[in-house]
mmCIF file of C-alpha atoms in Angstrom:
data_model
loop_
_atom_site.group_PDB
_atom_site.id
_atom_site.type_symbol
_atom_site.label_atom_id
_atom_site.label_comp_id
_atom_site.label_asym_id
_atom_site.label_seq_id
_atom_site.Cartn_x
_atom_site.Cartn_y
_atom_site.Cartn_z
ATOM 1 C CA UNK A 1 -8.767 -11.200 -21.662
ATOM 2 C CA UNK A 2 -7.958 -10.454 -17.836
ATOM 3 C CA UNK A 3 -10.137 -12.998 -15.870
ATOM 4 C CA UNK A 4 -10.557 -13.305 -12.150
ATOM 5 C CA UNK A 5 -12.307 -16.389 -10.092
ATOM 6 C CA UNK A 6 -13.027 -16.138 -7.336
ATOM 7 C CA UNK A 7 -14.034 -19.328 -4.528
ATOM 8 C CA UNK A 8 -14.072 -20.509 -1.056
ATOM 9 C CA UNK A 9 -16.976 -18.509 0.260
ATOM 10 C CA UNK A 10 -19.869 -20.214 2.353
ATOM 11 C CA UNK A 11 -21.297 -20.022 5.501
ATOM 12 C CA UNK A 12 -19.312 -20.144 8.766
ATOM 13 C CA UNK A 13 -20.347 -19.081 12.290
ATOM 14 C CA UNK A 14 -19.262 -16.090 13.991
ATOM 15 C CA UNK A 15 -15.870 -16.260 15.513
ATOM 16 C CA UNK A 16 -14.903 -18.891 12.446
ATOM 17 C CA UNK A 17 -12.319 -18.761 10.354
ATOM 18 C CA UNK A 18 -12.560 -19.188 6.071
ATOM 19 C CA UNK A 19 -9.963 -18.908 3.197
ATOM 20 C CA UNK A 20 -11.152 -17.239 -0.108
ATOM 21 C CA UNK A 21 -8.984 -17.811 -3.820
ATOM 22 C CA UNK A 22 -9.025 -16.098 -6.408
ATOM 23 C CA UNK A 23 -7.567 -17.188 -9.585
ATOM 24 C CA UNK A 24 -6.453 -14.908 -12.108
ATOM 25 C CA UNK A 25 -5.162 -14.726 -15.642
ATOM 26 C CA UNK A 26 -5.143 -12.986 -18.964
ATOM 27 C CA UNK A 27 -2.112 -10.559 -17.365
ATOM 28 C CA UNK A 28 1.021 -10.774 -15.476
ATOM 29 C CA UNK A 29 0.069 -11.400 -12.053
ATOM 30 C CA UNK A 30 3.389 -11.099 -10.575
ATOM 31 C CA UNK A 31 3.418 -7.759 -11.805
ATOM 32 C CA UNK A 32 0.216 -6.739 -10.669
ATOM 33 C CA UNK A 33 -0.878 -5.130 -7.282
ATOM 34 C CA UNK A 34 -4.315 -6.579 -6.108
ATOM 35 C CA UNK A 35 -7.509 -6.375 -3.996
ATOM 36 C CA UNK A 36 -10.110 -7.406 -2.119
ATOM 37 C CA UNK A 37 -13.810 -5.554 -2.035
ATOM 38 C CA UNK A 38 -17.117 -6.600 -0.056
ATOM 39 C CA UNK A 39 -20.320 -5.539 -1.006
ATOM 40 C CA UNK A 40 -23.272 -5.453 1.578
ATOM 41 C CA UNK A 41 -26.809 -4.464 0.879
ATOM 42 C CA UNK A 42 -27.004 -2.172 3.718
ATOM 43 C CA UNK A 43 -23.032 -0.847 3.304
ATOM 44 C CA UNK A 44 -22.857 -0.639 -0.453
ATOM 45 C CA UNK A 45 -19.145 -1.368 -1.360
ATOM 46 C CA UNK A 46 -16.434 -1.046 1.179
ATOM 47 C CA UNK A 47 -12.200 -1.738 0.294
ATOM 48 C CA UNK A 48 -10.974 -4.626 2.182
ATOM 49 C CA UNK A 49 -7.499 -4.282 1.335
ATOM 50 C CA UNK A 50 -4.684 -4.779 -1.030
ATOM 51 C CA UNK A 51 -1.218 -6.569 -2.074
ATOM 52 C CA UNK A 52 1.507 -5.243 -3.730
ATOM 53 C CA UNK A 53 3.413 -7.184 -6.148
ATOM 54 C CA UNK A 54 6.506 -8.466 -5.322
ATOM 55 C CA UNK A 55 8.985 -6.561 -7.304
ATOM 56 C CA UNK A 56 7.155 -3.445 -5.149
ATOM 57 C CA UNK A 57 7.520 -4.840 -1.955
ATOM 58 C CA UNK A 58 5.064 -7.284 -1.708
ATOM 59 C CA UNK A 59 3.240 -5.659 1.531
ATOM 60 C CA UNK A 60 -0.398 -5.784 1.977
ATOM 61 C CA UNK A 61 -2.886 -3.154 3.690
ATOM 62 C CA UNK A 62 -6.118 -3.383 5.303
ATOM 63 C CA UNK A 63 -9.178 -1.190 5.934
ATOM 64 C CA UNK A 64 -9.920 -0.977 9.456
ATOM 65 C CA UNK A 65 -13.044 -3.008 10.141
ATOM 66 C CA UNK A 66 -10.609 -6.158 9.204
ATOM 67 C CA UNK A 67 -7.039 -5.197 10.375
ATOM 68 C CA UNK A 68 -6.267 -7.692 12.721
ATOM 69 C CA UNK A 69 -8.106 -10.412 11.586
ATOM 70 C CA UNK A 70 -7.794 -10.623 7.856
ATOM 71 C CA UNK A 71 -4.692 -11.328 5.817
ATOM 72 C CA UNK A 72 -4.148 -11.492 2.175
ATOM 73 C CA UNK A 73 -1.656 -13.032 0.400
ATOM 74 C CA UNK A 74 -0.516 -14.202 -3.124
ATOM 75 C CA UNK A 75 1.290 -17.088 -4.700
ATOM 76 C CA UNK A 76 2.533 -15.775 -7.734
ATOM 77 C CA UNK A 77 3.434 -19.730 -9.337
ATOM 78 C CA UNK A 78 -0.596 -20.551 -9.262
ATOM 79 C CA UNK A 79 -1.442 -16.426 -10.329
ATOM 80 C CA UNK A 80 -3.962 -16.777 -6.789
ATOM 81 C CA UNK A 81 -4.352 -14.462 -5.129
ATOM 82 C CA UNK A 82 -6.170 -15.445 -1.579
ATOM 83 C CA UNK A 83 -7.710 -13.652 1.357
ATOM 84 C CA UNK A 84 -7.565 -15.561 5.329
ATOM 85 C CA UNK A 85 -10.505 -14.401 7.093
ATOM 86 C CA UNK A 86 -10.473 -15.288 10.623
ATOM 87 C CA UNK A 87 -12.343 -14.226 14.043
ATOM 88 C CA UNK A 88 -15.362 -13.522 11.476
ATOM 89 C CA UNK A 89 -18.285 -11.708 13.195
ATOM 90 C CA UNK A 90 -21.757 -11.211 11.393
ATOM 91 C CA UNK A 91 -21.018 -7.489 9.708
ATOM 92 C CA UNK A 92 -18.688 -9.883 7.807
ATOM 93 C CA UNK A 93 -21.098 -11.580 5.455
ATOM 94 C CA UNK A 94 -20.794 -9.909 2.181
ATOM 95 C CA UNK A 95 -20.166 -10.952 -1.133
ATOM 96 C CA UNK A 96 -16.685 -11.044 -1.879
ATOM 97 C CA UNK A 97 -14.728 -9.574 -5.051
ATOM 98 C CA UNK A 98 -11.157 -9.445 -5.775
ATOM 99 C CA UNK A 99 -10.159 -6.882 -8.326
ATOM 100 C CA UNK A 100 -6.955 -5.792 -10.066
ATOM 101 C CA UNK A 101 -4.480 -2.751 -9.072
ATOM 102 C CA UNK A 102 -7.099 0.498 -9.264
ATOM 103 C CA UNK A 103 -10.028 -1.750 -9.015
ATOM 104 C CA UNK A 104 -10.151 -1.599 -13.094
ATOM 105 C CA UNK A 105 -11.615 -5.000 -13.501
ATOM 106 C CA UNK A 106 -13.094 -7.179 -10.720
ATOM 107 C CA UNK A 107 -14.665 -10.991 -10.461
ATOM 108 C CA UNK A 108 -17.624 -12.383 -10.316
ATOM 109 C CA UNK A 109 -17.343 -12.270 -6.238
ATOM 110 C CA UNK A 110 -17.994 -14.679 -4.039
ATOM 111 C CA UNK A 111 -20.928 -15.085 -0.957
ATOM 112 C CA UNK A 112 -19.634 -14.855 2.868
ATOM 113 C CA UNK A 113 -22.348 -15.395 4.971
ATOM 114 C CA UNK A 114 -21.513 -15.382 9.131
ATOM 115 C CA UNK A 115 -24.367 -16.827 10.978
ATOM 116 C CA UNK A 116 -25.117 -19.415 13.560
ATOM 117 C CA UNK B 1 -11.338 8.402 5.655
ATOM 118 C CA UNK B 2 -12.350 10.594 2.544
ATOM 119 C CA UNK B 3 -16.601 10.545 2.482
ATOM 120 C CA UNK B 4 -17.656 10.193 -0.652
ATOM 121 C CA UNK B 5 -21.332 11.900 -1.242
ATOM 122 C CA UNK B 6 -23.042 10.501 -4.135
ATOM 123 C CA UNK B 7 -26.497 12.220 -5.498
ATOM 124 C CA UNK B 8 -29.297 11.247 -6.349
ATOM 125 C CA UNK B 9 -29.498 7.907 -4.252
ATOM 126 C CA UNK B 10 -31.750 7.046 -6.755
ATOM 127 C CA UNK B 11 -33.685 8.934 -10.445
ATOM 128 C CA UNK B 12 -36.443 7.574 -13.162
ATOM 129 C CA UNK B 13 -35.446 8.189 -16.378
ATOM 130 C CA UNK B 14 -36.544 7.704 -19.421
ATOM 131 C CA UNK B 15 -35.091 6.516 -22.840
ATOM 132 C CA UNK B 16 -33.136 9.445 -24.387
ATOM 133 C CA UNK B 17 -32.831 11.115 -21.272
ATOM 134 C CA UNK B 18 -29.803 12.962 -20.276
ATOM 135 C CA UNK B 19 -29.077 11.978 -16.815
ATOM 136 C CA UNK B 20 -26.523 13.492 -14.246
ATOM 137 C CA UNK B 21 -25.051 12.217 -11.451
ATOM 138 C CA UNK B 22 -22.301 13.541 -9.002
ATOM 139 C CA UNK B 23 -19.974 12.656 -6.004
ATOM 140 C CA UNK B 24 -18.887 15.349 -3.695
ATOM 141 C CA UNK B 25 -15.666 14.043 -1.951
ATOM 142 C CA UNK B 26 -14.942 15.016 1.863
ATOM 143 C CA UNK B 27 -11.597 16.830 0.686
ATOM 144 C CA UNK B 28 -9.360 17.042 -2.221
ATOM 145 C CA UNK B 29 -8.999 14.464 -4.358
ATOM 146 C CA UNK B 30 -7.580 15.859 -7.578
ATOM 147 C CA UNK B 31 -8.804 13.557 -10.484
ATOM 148 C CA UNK B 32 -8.029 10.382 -8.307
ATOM 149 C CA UNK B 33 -11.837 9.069 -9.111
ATOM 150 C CA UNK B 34 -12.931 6.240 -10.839
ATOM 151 C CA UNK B 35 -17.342 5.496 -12.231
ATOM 152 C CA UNK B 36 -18.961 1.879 -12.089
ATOM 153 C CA UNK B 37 -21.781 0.350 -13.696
ATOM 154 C CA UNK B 38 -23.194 -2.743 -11.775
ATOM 155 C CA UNK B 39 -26.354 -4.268 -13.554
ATOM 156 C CA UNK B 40 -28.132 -7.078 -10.773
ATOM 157 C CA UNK B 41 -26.026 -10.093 -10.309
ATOM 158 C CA UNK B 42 -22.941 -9.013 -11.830
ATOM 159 C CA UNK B 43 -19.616 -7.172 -10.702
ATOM 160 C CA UNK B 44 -19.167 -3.429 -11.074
ATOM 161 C CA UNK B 45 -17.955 -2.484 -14.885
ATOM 162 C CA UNK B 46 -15.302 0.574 -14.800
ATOM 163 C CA UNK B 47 -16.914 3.190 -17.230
ATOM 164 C CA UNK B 48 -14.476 6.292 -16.303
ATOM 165 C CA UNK B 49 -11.233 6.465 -15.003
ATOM 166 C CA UNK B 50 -8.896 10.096 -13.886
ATOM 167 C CA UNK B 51 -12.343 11.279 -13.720
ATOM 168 C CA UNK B 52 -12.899 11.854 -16.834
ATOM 169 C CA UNK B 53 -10.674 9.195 -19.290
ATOM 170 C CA UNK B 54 -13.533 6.391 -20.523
ATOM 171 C CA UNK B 55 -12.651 2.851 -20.409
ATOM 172 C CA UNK B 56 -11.835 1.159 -23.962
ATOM 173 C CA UNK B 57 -15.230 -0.357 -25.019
ATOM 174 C CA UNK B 58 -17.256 2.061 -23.354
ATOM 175 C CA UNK B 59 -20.002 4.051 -25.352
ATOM 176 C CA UNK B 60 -19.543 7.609 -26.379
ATOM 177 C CA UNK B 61 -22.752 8.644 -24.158
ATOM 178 C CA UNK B 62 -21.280 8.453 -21.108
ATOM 179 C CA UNK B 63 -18.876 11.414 -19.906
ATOM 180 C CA UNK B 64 -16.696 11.967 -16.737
ATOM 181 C CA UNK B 65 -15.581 15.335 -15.366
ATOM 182 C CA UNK B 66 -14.853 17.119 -12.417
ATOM 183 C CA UNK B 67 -11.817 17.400 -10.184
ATOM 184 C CA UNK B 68 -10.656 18.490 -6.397
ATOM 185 C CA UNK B 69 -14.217 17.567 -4.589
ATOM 186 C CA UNK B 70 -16.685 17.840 -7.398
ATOM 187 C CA UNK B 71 -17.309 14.997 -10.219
ATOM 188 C CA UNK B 72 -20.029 13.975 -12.374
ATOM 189 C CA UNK B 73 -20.663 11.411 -14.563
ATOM 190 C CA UNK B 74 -23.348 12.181 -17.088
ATOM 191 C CA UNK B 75 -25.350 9.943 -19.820
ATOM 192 C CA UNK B 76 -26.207 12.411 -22.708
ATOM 193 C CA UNK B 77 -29.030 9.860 -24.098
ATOM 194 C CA UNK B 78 -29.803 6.791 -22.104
ATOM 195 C CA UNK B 79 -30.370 3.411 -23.833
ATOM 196 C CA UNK B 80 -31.886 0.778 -22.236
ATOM 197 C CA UNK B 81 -28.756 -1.187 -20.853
ATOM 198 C CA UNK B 82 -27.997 1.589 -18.988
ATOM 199 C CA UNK B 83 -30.303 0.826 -16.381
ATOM 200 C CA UNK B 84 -28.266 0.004 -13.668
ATOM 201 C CA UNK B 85 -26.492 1.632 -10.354
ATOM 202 C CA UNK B 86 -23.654 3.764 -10.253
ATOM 203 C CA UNK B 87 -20.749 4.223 -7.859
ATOM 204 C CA UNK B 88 -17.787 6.596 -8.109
ATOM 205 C CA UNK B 89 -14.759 5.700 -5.686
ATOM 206 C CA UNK B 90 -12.243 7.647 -5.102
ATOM 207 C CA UNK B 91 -8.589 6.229 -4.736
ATOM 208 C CA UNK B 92 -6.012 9.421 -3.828
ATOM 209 C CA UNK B 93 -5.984 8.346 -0.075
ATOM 210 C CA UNK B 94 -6.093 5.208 1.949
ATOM 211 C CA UNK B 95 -8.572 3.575 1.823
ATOM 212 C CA UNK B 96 -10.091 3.824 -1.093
ATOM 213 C CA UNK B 97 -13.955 4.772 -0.101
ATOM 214 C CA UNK B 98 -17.158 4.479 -2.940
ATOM 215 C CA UNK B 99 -19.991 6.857 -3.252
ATOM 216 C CA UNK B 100 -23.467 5.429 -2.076
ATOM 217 C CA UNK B 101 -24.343 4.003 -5.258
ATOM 218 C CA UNK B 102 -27.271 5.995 -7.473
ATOM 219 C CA UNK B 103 -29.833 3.574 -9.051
ATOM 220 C CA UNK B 104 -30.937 4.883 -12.484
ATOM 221 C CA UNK B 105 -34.821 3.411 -12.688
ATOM 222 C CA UNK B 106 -37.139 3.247 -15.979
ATOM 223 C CA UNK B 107 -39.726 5.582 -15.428
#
């Protein structure tokens, strides 16, 4: 069964910085491409950005309200994949999924909240 | 970025209902659209994927079609755990953008 964890959300104040994991398994994670979603209340759901696996490059892509200031990356040993946030400003807080290639099966998500 | 125009924002239904919903992409997407469930507190569920190809697992009532702008996801005869929201998302271009989400209500 394909399971994904995610952790490492919290609060943090604007302009801070916070690392989110998610664990996978059930499937081949090196194979897999992956990504990140946020869900807001008053923006529904909105594509953070993916990674490619390895063997396809490896390359990651962002959706424009983060470019710049979030990076995702993978360490295919520990099948994590993780997401740097950095420079976080208050349209930030969201709850957090990450999700397999085509967004077929997602995890639980985990709560970003940016506040002072 | 590909809007993605989701209607009704919201319907009451009630058990046995058929129930129609549909997404009305910005431009051409072919059949590069995908339909969520997401009950309170949980992740969205895949139902339909292509538009119109149902997920292993998922019941026989629910039906995908559609393709280029216009795609609809219908319940022939809703149950009770179908009470939930719905969001189609559409992946052909970057980034991939979601409908506004249609909450189906127990009248």
């Amino acid at each position: 069964e394909v399971q994904l964890v995610e952790s490492g959300g919290g609060l943090v104040k604007p302009g801070g910085s916070l690392r989110l994991s998610c664990a996978a398994s059930g499937f081949t994670f090196r194979d897999a491409h992956m990504a990140w979603v946020r869900q807001t209340p008053g923006k529904g759901l909105e594509w953070v950005g993916h990674i490619k696996s390895r063997p396809d490059g490896g390359t990651a892509d962002y959706g424009s309200p983060v470019k710049g200031r979030f990076i995702i990356s993978r360490d295919d040993s520990k099948d994590t994949l993780y997401l740097q946030m950095s420079s976080l400003k208050t349209d930030d807080t969201a709850l957090y999924y990450c999700a397999t290639s085509g967004l077929s099966t997602w995890g639980q998500g985990t709560l970003v909240t940016v506040s002072s | 970025d590909i809007q993605m125009t989701q209607s009704p924002s919201s319907l009451s239904a009630s058990v046995g209902d058929r129930v129609t919903i549909t997404c009305r992409a910005s431009q051409g997407i072919g059949n590069d659209l995908g339909w969520y469930q997401q009950k309170p507190g949980k992740a969205p569920k895949r139902l339909v994927a292509a538009a119109s190809s149902l997920e292993s697992g998922v019941p026989s009532r629910f039906s995908g079609s559609g393709s280029w702008r216009e795609f609809t996801l219908t319940i022939t005869s809703l149950q009770p755990e179908d009470f939930a929201t719905y969001y189609c998302l559409q992946h052909n271009s970057y980034p991939p953008t979601f409908g506004g989400g249609t909450k189906v209500e127990i009248k």
